[in-house]
Coordinates of C-alpha atoms in Angstrom, one line a residue:
M77 CA -35.3 -15.0 52.2
H78 CA -32.1 -12.6 52.4
G79 CA -29.1 -13.3 51.8
F80 CA -27.8 -13.0 55.0
S81 CA -30.1 -15.4 56.7
R82 CA -28.3 -18.5 56.1
L83 CA -25.8 -16.9 57.9
G84 CA -27.7 -16.5 60.7
T85 CA -28.2 -13.7 62.9
P86 CA -28.0 -10.7 60.7
P87 CA -25.3 -8.0 62.0
P88 CA -26.4 -4.7 63.9
P89 CA -26.5 -1.9 62.4
P90 CA -23.5 0.3 62.1
S91 CA -23.0 2.7 64.5
R92 CA -23.0 7.0 63.8
H93 CA -19.0 6.9 63.7
H94 CA -18.6 3.8 61.6
R95 CA -21.5 5.0 58.7
S96 CA -19.9 8.3 58.6
K97 CA -16.6 6.4 57.6
I98 CA -18.7 4.3 55.2
T99 CA -19.6 7.2 54.1
G100 CA -16.8 8.7 53.5
A101 CA -15.2 5.6 51.8
S102 CA -18.0 5.5 49.2
F103 CA -17.6 9.3 48.3
R104 CA -14.1 8.7 47.6
R105 CA -14.6 5.6 45.2
R106 CA -17.6 7.5 43.3
L107 CA -14.8 10.1 43.4
F108 CA -12.5 7.6 41.8
L109 CA -14.8 6.3 39.2
L110 CA -16.2 9.9 37.9
L111 CA -12.4 10.8 37.5
P112 CA -11.8 8.2 34.0
P113 CA -15.6 9.9 32.1
L114 CA -14.4 13.7 33.2
L115 CA -10.5 13.3 32.0
Y116 CA -12.2 11.8 29.5
I117 CA -14.2 14.7 28.4
L118 CA -11.5 17.5 28.8
G119 CA -9.5 15.1 26.4
I120 CA -12.2 15.3 23.7
L121 CA -12.5 19.4 24.4
L122 CA -8.7 19.5 23.8
Y123 CA -9.0 17.4 20.9
I124 CA -11.5 19.5 19.1
S125 CA -9.4 22.4 20.0
S126 CA -6.3 21.0 18.4
S127 CA -9.0 20.5 15.9
F128 CA -9.8 23.9 15.2
N129 CA -5.9 25.1 16.0
F130 CA -5.1 22.0 12.7
D131 CA -8.1 22.7 10.0
H132 CA -9.4 25.9 10.3
V133 CA -6.5 28.3 9.5
L134 CA -7.8 31.3 6.8
T135 CA -5.3 32.7 4.5
V136 CA -6.0 36.3 4.5
N137 CA -4.8 37.9 0.7
N138 CA -3.4 34.6 -0.2
V139 CA -0.3 35.6 2.6
L140 CA 0.5 32.5 4.9
P141 CA -0.9 32.6 8.3
S142 CA 1.6 32.9 11.6
H143 CA 3.1 29.3 12.2
H144 CA 2.2 31.1 16.0
H145 CA -1.3 30.2 15.1
S146 CA -0.9 26.2 13.5
P147 CA 1.3 23.4 14.4
P148 CA 4.1 22.5 12.8
G149 CA 3.9 20.6 9.7
S150 CA -0.1 20.9 9.5
I151 CA 0.0 23.2 6.5
Y152 CA 1.3 23.5 3.2
T153 CA 3.9 25.4 2.4
T154 CA 6.8 23.5 0.1
P155 CA 6.5 25.8 -2.7
H156 CA 7.6 28.4 -0.5
L157 CA 10.4 26.6 0.5
F158 CA 11.3 25.2 -2.3
Q159 CA 11.5 29.0 -3.8
K160 CA 14.0 29.4 -1.3
L161 CA 16.5 26.6 -1.9
W162 CA 16.3 26.1 -5.5
P163 CA 19.4 28.5 -6.3
F164 CA 21.3 25.8 -3.7
M165 CA 19.9 22.8 -5.3
D166 CA 20.8 24.0 -9.0
S167 CA 24.4 25.0 -8.1
Y168 CA 24.8 21.9 -5.9
T169 CA 24.2 20.2 -9.4
A170 CA 26.8 21.6 -11.2
N171 CA 29.2 19.5 -8.6
A172 CA 27.3 16.4 -8.0
T173 CA 29.2 14.5 -10.7
I174 CA 32.3 14.9 -8.4
H175 CA 30.8 12.9 -5.8
G176 CA 30.3 10.0 -7.9
N177 CA 26.6 8.5 -9.6
Q178 CA 24.6 8.2 -6.7
F179 CA 23.5 5.0 -8.1
M180 CA 26.6 3.3 -6.4
K181 CA 26.1 4.7 -3.0
A182 CA 22.4 4.2 -3.1
W183 CA 22.7 0.8 -1.3
N184 CA 25.3 -1.4 1.0
I185 CA 25.3 -4.1 -1.5
E186 CA 27.3 -6.4 0.6
E187 CA 25.3 -6.3 3.5
H188 CA 22.6 -7.9 1.0
Q189 CA 22.5 -10.7 -1.8
R190 CA 22.0 -13.6 1.3
W191 CA 18.6 -14.8 -0.3
K192 CA 17.8 -16.4 -3.1
P193 CA 13.9 -16.8 -4.5
C194 CA 12.7 -20.2 -3.8
A195 CA 8.9 -20.1 -4.2
K196 CA 8.3 -24.2 -5.0
R197 CA 10.8 -25.1 -1.7
S198 CA 7.7 -26.3 0.2
I199 CA 5.5 -28.0 -2.2
R200 CA 5.9 -30.6 -4.6
A201 CA 4.9 -31.9 -7.9
T202 CA 3.0 -35.2 -7.3
E203 CA -0.4 -36.3 -8.8
L204 CA -3.6 -34.7 -7.7
P205 CA -5.8 -36.4 -6.1
E206 CA -9.7 -36.2 -7.2
S207 CA -11.2 -33.1 -6.5
N208 CA -13.6 -31.8 -3.5
G209 CA -15.1 -29.4 -6.1
F210 CA -15.1 -26.4 -7.6
L211 CA -13.8 -23.1 -6.5
I212 CA -15.4 -19.8 -7.9
I213 CA -14.0 -16.3 -6.1
E214 CA -14.6 -12.8 -7.1
A215 CA -11.5 -10.7 -7.2
N216 CA -12.2 -6.8 -6.2
G217 CA -10.4 -3.9 -6.4
G218 CA -7.6 -2.9 -8.5
L219 CA -4.3 -5.1 -10.0
N220 CA -3.3 -5.9 -7.0
Q221 CA -5.6 -6.3 -4.9
Q222 CA -7.1 -8.6 -7.6
R223 CA -3.4 -10.2 -7.8
L224 CA -4.1 -10.8 -4.1
S225 CA -7.1 -12.3 -4.0
I226 CA -6.0 -15.1 -7.3
C227 CA -2.7 -16.0 -5.1
D228 CA -4.8 -16.4 -1.7
A229 CA -7.2 -18.7 -3.8
V230 CA -4.8 -20.8 -5.7
A231 CA -4.1 -21.4 -1.3
V232 CA -7.5 -21.7 -0.2
A233 CA -8.2 -24.5 -3.3
G234 CA -5.0 -26.4 -3.0
L235 CA -5.8 -26.8 1.2
L236 CA -9.4 -28.1 0.4
N237 CA -8.4 -29.9 -2.7
A238 CA -10.8 -28.1 -4.9
T239 CA -10.7 -27.1 -8.4
L240 CA -10.6 -23.3 -9.2
V241 CA -12.4 -21.6 -11.4
I242 CA -10.5 -18.6 -13.1
P243 CA -11.6 -16.0 -11.1
I244 CA -14.1 -13.4 -11.8
F245 CA -13.4 -9.6 -11.7
H246 CA -15.8 -7.4 -10.0
L247 CA -16.0 -4.2 -11.6
N248 CA -14.5 -1.9 -9.3
S249 CA -16.7 1.8 -8.7
V250 CA -13.4 3.3 -8.0
W251 CA -11.6 1.8 -10.7
R252 CA -13.7 1.6 -12.9
D253 CA -12.2 -1.5 -15.3
S254 CA -14.1 -3.9 -17.3
S255 CA -10.8 -6.0 -18.1
K256 CA -11.4 -10.0 -17.5
F257 CA -8.5 -12.2 -15.6
G258 CA -7.0 -13.1 -19.5
H259 CA -7.1 -9.4 -20.1
I260 CA -4.3 -8.6 -17.8
F261 CA -2.8 -12.4 -17.0
D262 CA -1.0 -14.7 -19.2
E263 CA -4.7 -17.2 -18.8
E264 CA -3.0 -20.5 -20.2
F265 CA 0.5 -20.2 -18.8
F266 CA -0.9 -19.6 -15.4
I267 CA -3.3 -23.3 -15.7
Q268 CA -0.3 -25.1 -17.0
T269 CA 2.3 -23.9 -14.5
L270 CA -0.1 -24.8 -11.5
G271 CA -1.1 -28.0 -13.3
N272 CA 0.6 -30.4 -10.7
H273 CA -0.5 -28.7 -7.4
V274 CA -3.3 -27.2 -8.0
R275 CA -6.2 -28.1 -10.6
V276 CA -7.1 -24.6 -12.4
V277 CA -10.2 -24.7 -15.3
K278 CA -11.6 -21.5 -17.2
E279 CA -15.2 -21.9 -16.5
L280 CA -17.6 -24.5 -14.5
P281 CA -18.1 -27.9 -16.6
D282 CA -21.5 -27.9 -18.4
D283 CA -22.8 -30.9 -16.0
I284 CA -21.9 -28.7 -12.8
L285 CA -23.4 -25.7 -14.1
Q286 CA -26.4 -27.7 -15.3
R287 CA -27.2 -28.6 -11.7
F288 CA -27.4 -24.9 -10.5
D289 CA -30.0 -23.8 -13.5
N290 CA -26.8 -22.5 -15.8
N291 CA -26.6 -19.8 -13.5
I292 CA -23.5 -19.2 -11.8
S293 CA -25.5 -16.9 -9.2
N294 CA -27.7 -19.5 -8.0
I295 CA -24.6 -21.6 -6.2
V296 CA -24.4 -20.6 -2.7
N297 CA -22.4 -17.9 -1.9
L298 CA -20.3 -18.4 1.4
R299 CA -19.7 -15.0 3.5
V300 CA -16.2 -15.7 4.7
K301 CA -15.0 -13.7 7.4
A302 CA -11.8 -11.6 6.5
W303 CA -8.7 -13.1 7.7
S304 CA -10.3 -16.6 8.1
S305 CA -7.5 -19.3 9.4
S306 CA -7.2 -22.6 7.1
T307 CA -9.3 -24.3 10.1
H308 CA -11.9 -22.6 9.1
Y309 CA -11.9 -23.6 5.8
L310 CA -11.8 -27.4 6.8
Q311 CA -14.0 -27.1 8.9
K312 CA -16.7 -24.5 7.6
V313 CA -16.5 -24.6 3.8
L314 CA -14.9 -28.4 2.9
P315 CA -18.5 -29.7 4.0
Q316 CA -20.4 -27.6 2.0
L317 CA -18.1 -27.6 -1.1
L318 CA -18.2 -31.8 -0.4
E319 CA -21.9 -31.9 -0.2
M320 CA -22.8 -29.1 -3.4
G321 CA -20.0 -29.9 -5.6
A322 CA -19.3 -26.1 -6.4
V323 CA -19.3 -23.1 -4.0
R324 CA -18.9 -19.3 -4.1
I325 CA -16.9 -16.7 -2.4
A326 CA -17.5 -13.6 -3.2
P327 CA -15.8 -11.2 -2.3
F328 CA -12.4 -12.7 -1.8
S329 CA -10.2 -9.8 -0.7
N330 CA -8.3 -10.6 2.4
R331 CA -10.3 -14.1 3.0
L332 CA -7.1 -15.8 4.1
A333 CA -4.8 -15.6 7.3
Q334 CA -1.8 -14.5 6.8
Q335 CA -0.3 -17.3 8.8
V336 CA -1.4 -20.4 7.5
P337 CA 0.7 -24.0 7.3
S338 CA 3.6 -23.9 5.0
K339 CA 2.2 -26.1 2.1
V340 CA -0.5 -23.7 1.8
Q341 CA 2.0 -20.7 2.0
G342 CA 4.1 -21.9 -0.6
L343 CA 0.9 -22.6 -2.7
R344 CA 0.9 -18.3 -2.3
C345 CA 4.6 -17.9 -2.7
F346 CA 4.4 -19.9 -6.5
A347 CA 1.3 -18.6 -7.3
N348 CA 2.7 -14.9 -7.1
F349 CA 5.8 -15.1 -8.4
G350 CA 5.9 -18.5 -10.2
A351 CA 2.0 -19.2 -12.1
L352 CA 1.5 -14.9 -12.1
R353 CA 2.7 -13.1 -15.6
F354 CA 1.2 -10.5 -17.3
S355 CA -0.4 -11.2 -20.8
E356 CA 1.2 -11.3 -23.6
P357 CA 0.0 -7.6 -25.2
I358 CA 0.8 -6.0 -21.9
R359 CA 4.3 -8.4 -21.2
T360 CA 5.6 -6.9 -25.2
L361 CA 4.9 -2.9 -24.7
A362 CA 6.4 -2.8 -21.2
E363 CA 9.2 -4.5 -21.8
S364 CA 9.8 -2.1 -25.0
M365 CA 9.2 0.7 -21.9
V366 CA 11.8 -1.1 -19.8
D367 CA 14.4 -1.5 -22.7
R368 CA 13.6 2.5 -23.8
M369 CA 14.1 4.1 -19.9
V370 CA 17.6 1.7 -19.8
K371 CA 18.3 3.7 -23.1
H372 CA 17.4 7.1 -21.8
S373 CA 19.5 6.1 -18.6
V374 CA 22.8 5.8 -20.4
Q375 CA 24.6 8.7 -18.5
S376 CA 24.4 6.4 -15.2
G377 CA 25.1 3.1 -16.6
G378 CA 21.2 2.2 -17.8
K379 CA 19.8 2.5 -14.0
Y380 CA 17.2 4.7 -13.4
V381 CA 14.2 5.8 -10.5
S382 CA 11.2 5.0 -10.7
V383 CA 8.1 6.9 -8.5
H384 CA 4.5 5.9 -7.5
L385 CA 3.4 8.8 -7.4
R386 CA -0.3 9.0 -5.7
F387 CA -1.4 12.4 -7.0
E388 CA -4.2 11.9 -8.8
E389 CA -7.7 13.7 -8.1
D390 CA -9.3 10.4 -6.4
M391 CA -6.2 10.1 -4.0
V392 CA -6.0 13.7 -3.1
A393 CA -9.9 14.0 -2.3
F394 CA -9.9 10.0 -0.3
S395 CA -6.7 11.4 1.6
C396 CA -9.2 14.6 2.7
C397 CA -5.9 16.4 2.5
E398 CA -5.6 20.1 1.6
Y399 CA -2.9 21.7 -0.9
D400 CA -2.3 25.3 -2.1
G401 CA -6.0 25.3 -4.5
G402 CA -8.0 27.5 -2.2
E403 CA -12.0 27.2 -2.3
E404 CA -11.7 26.3 -5.8
E405 CA -9.8 22.7 -4.1
K406 CA -11.5 22.0 -2.1
H407 CA -15.5 22.7 -4.5
E408 CA -12.9 20.2 -6.7
M409 CA -12.5 17.5 -3.8
D410 CA -16.3 17.8 -2.4
I411 CA -17.1 16.7 -6.1
A412 CA -14.6 13.7 -6.9
R413 CA -15.4 12.3 -3.2
E414 CA -19.1 12.4 -3.8
R415 CA -18.3 11.2 -7.6
S416 CA -16.7 7.9 -6.1
W417 CA -17.7 7.3 -2.3
R418 CA -21.5 8.9 -2.8
G419 CA -22.1 10.2 0.5
K420 CA -19.6 8.6 3.1
F421 CA -17.5 11.9 3.5
R422 CA -21.0 13.5 4.7
R423 CA -21.8 11.4 7.2
R424 CA -23.1 12.6 10.5
H425 CA -20.1 13.0 13.2
R426 CA -17.2 12.4 10.3
I427 CA -15.0 15.3 10.7
I428 CA -12.5 15.8 8.3
R429 CA -9.0 17.1 9.8
P430 CA -6.6 18.0 6.8
G431 CA -4.1 19.3 9.2
A432 CA -4.5 16.6 11.8
N433 CA -3.9 13.8 8.6
R434 CA -0.6 16.1 7.2
V435 CA 1.1 16.0 10.4
D436 CA 0.1 12.4 10.7
G437 CA 1.8 11.5 7.2
R438 CA -1.5 10.3 5.4
C439 CA -1.2 13.1 3.1
P440 CA 0.1 12.1 -0.8
L441 CA 3.7 13.8 -1.2
T442 CA 2.9 16.1 -4.3
P443 CA 5.4 15.8 -6.9
L444 CA 7.3 19.1 -6.0
E445 CA 7.9 17.2 -2.6
V446 CA 9.3 14.0 -4.1
G447 CA 11.2 15.6 -6.0
M448 CA 13.0 18.2 -3.2
M449 CA 13.3 14.7 -1.3
L450 CA 15.4 12.6 -4.0
R451 CA 17.9 15.9 -5.3
G452 CA 18.2 16.1 -1.3
M453 CA 19.1 12.2 -1.5
G454 CA 21.8 13.2 -3.7
F455 CA 20.1 12.2 -7.1
D456 CA 20.9 15.3 -10.0
K457 CA 19.2 16.5 -12.8
K458 CA 21.3 14.1 -14.9
T459 CA 19.2 10.8 -13.3
T460 CA 16.2 9.5 -15.7
V461 CA 13.3 9.5 -13.4
Y462 CA 10.1 7.0 -14.7
V463 CA 6.2 8.5 -12.8
A464 CA 4.3 5.7 -12.3
A465 CA 1.2 7.2 -11.8
G466 CA -2.8 8.0 -13.7
K467 CA -3.9 11.4 -14.3
I468 CA -2.1 13.7 -11.6
Y469 CA -4.5 16.3 -10.1
K470 CA -3.4 19.8 -12.3
E471 CA -1.1 18.5 -13.2
E472 CA 0.1 21.0 -15.9
K473 CA 0.5 23.0 -12.0
Y474 CA 2.3 20.4 -9.9
M475 CA 4.5 18.3 -12.4
A476 CA 6.2 21.5 -13.3
P477 CA 8.5 21.9 -10.3
L478 CA 9.1 18.1 -10.7
K479 CA 10.3 18.2 -14.4
Q480 CA 12.3 21.5 -13.5
M481 CA 14.4 19.5 -11.0
F482 CA 14.6 16.1 -13.0
P483 CA 14.1 17.4 -16.7
L484 CA 15.3 13.5 -17.8
L485 CA 11.6 12.3 -16.6
H486 CA 9.3 10.1 -18.1
T487 CA 5.6 8.4 -18.1
K488 CA 4.1 5.7 -20.1
E489 CA 2.6 8.8 -22.5
T490 CA 6.8 9.3 -23.5
L491 CA 7.9 5.7 -23.2
A492 CA 4.9 4.5 -25.8
T493 CA 3.0 6.0 -28.8
R494 CA -0.3 6.7 -28.6
E495 CA -1.1 4.0 -31.1
E496 CA 0.9 1.8 -28.6
L497 CA -1.1 2.3 -25.3
A498 CA -4.2 2.8 -27.5
Q499 CA -5.3 -1.2 -26.8
F500 CA -5.0 -0.6 -22.8
M501 CA -6.8 3.1 -22.9
G502 CA -9.9 2.9 -20.5
H503 CA -8.6 0.0 -18.3
S504 CA -6.8 1.3 -15.3
S505 CA -5.6 -2.3 -14.2
R506 CA -4.0 -2.7 -17.8
L507 CA -2.2 0.6 -17.6
A508 CA -1.1 -0.4 -13.9
A509 CA 0.9 -3.4 -15.2
L510 CA 2.5 -1.5 -17.5
D511 CA 4.2 0.9 -14.5
Y512 CA 4.3 -1.8 -12.7
T513 CA 6.7 -3.8 -15.1
V514 CA 8.9 -0.5 -15.4
C515 CA 9.3 -0.1 -11.8
L516 CA 10.3 -3.7 -10.6
H517 CA 13.3 -2.9 -13.4
S518 CA 14.1 0.0 -11.9
E519 CA 17.1 0.6 -9.6
V520 CA 15.8 2.8 -7.5
F521 CA 11.4 2.5 -6.2
V522 CA 10.3 5.7 -4.4
T523 CA 6.8 4.8 -2.5
T524 CA 4.7 7.8 -1.6
Q525 CA 1.5 6.5 0.3
G526 CA 0.8 2.9 0.7
G527 CA -1.6 1.1 -1.2
N528 CA -1.4 -2.6 -2.6
F529 CA 0.6 -1.3 -5.7
P530 CA 4.2 -0.6 -3.7
H531 CA 3.4 -3.3 -1.2
F532 CA 3.6 -6.0 -4.2
L533 CA 6.1 -4.3 -5.7
M534 CA 8.9 -4.1 -3.0
G535 CA 7.9 -7.5 -2.1
H536 CA 8.6 -8.6 -5.8
R537 CA 11.7 -5.9 -5.7
R538 CA 13.1 -7.9 -2.5
Y539 CA 12.8 -11.8 -4.6
M540 CA 14.0 -10.5 -7.5
Y541 CA 17.2 -8.4 -6.0
G542 CA 18.4 -11.2 -3.2
G543 CA 16.1 -10.3 -0.4
H544 CA 16.6 -6.4 -0.4
A545 CA 13.7 -3.9 -1.6
K546 CA 16.1 -0.9 -3.3
T547 CA 13.1 1.4 -2.1
V548 CA 12.4 4.6 -0.8
K549 CA 10.0 4.8 1.8
P550 CA 10.3 8.5 3.2
D551 CA 9.1 9.4 6.8
K552 CA 6.5 11.5 5.8
R553 CA 5.6 12.4 9.3
K554 CA 9.6 14.2 9.3
L555 CA 9.3 15.2 5.4
V556 CA 6.3 17.2 6.5
L557 CA 8.1 19.1 9.6
L558 CA 11.2 19.6 7.1
F559 CA 9.0 20.8 4.2
D560 CA 7.5 23.9 6.5
N561 CA 10.7 24.8 8.0
P562 CA 11.3 28.0 6.7
N563 CA 15.1 28.9 8.1
I564 CA 16.3 25.4 7.3
R565 CA 19.8 25.6 5.0
W566 CA 20.7 23.2 2.0
E567 CA 23.0 21.5 3.7
V568 CA 20.6 20.2 6.6
F569 CA 18.2 19.3 4.3
K570 CA 20.2 17.5 2.2
R571 CA 21.8 15.7 5.6
Q572 CA 18.2 14.9 6.5
M573 CA 17.5 13.4 2.9
Q574 CA 20.6 11.4 3.3
E575 CA 20.2 9.4 6.5
M576 CA 16.2 8.6 5.1
L577 CA 17.8 7.0 1.9
H578 CA 20.2 5.3 4.4
H579 CA 17.2 4.1 6.7
S580 CA 15.5 2.7 3.8
D581 CA 18.4 0.8 2.7
Q582 CA 18.6 -1.0 6.1
K583 CA 15.1 -1.4 6.1
G584 CA 15.1 -2.9 2.9
S585 CA 15.7 -6.7 3.5
E586 CA 13.7 -7.1 6.9
V587 CA 12.0 -10.7 7.1
K588 CA 8.4 -11.0 7.7
K589 CA 7.7 -11.1 10.9
V590 CA 4.5 -13.6 13.0
G591 CA 1.3 -11.7 11.3
G592 CA 3.2 -9.9 8.5
S593 CA 2.3 -10.4 4.8
L594 CA 4.7 -12.6 2.7
Y595 CA 3.4 -10.1 -0.9
N596 CA 5.2 -7.8 0.9
F597 CA 8.0 -9.8 2.8
P598 CA 9.0 -13.0 1.2
M599 CA 11.6 -14.1 3.1
P600 CA 11.3 -16.6 4.7
D601 CA 8.6 -18.3 2.9
C602 CA 9.2 -18.2 -0.1
M603 CA 13.4 -17.0 -0.7
C604 CA 16.0 -19.5 0.8
K605 CA 19.2 -17.8 3.1
Q606 CA 22.3 -18.2 0.9
L607 CA 25.3 -19.7 2.5
D608 CA 28.7 -17.0 2.2
S609 CA 31.7 -18.2 0.6
K610 CA 33.2 -19.1 4.4
T611 CA 30.5 -21.1 5.6
A612 CA 30.5 -22.8 2.3
N613 CA 34.2 -23.9 2.7
I614 CA 33.3 -24.9 6.3
T615 CA 30.3 -26.7 5.5
L616 CA 32.6 -28.7 2.4

């Protein structure tokens, strides 16, 4: 039966004139529906065309192409600008001391210092009820991704009233560090500090292991989705924990949502800022390195700048950016990408667009670019600089101009003796822990590429310095345009850098937004607002 039969007699067929109206309306409707796909195809063609302009510009006899053939900022031309500006930079240094030390002007101290640490604010030390079972997690990634997993695991264990087994560290194909928890963090301190809040044990008890034939791999591995809510853990994980007595979650990175109940959030804070500290060998050497940096910085009152320089070979390769190494560099980067990511960058339809990456601010800053930025911000050759990094790509070539601008430059290798570093060599996370500590205590911290290392450091520095990160986070989209301007004058470049420093100062004391990470923004979850003297007097 036809659909219209229930409505009675079918309507008469439309007249010829009416049919033409319908046909016209139908044509316009079809044209309207076809328009978005046509615009999309046109956009793809324009995108491919722009990609060609970005990434297929060749040099002839090592002569840089005209800017008419490539968008501004898409090609690494910084060395040419440096050669032009260096005489002005160098002469400016001679008179810089007249204007006072830049450390005194870097931060607007009066507007900060409004917060104080209180990581234990939302958790109380009470007698713990009987445990619901054992939680085993596997922390993957580098030092600070492992740190995130550990703190989130403490929070989940508290939520489920579970006993946390000291986290297992996964051997990462990029970091290639076989260190265990106790090699990097103070295991006894971690267990004791959390004792009244979350039970932590070094390993599963024998009776629990026997249930699983003495093999942890036999314990069910729950595949928890990234950023799972506390409700998910209570409804899906807790019943299995109660039933089996032990559960595994591997991998565990980013497996807990940012927004959780305040008590759970409090455990995150306490774990990160209270319970986690580096192992005794790392602490001892790191504290000595900080003392040595302070002594080397006598001309600036013991204050120094630290730079997280992400210009290692793996980082340059992963970014898919191009610098000034020509075919040799491209060949080396292809080898590095294949070694660490095995075909990821050779998949079909994968387009590598170095120029677009650079304009979009996704390329690691070179040591030269970091140095020019800091000199523009007012830090002179008497400034002591600590560089936190792995092995810099083509170190002799790329570090030379940074050392030229900042002769008082130090690294792990110059601050510590070969004998002192021997026990940490071959263990990237332990070496990163040394860098982390020296950066933590610097007056100025410069982040150049993002990632977990600066993410955690900025938050830790906010926690230590009254809510202010004391961090320079450069606008790389703006920087590449300035570096690519052959006509820019030193005075103009300097003014732009000082505005960037002022912007970093303003953003340094940001409070966590909805969905933000307390590891980067500890206010207000892990810190309390301080009353100023006027408010305190009124309250009294």
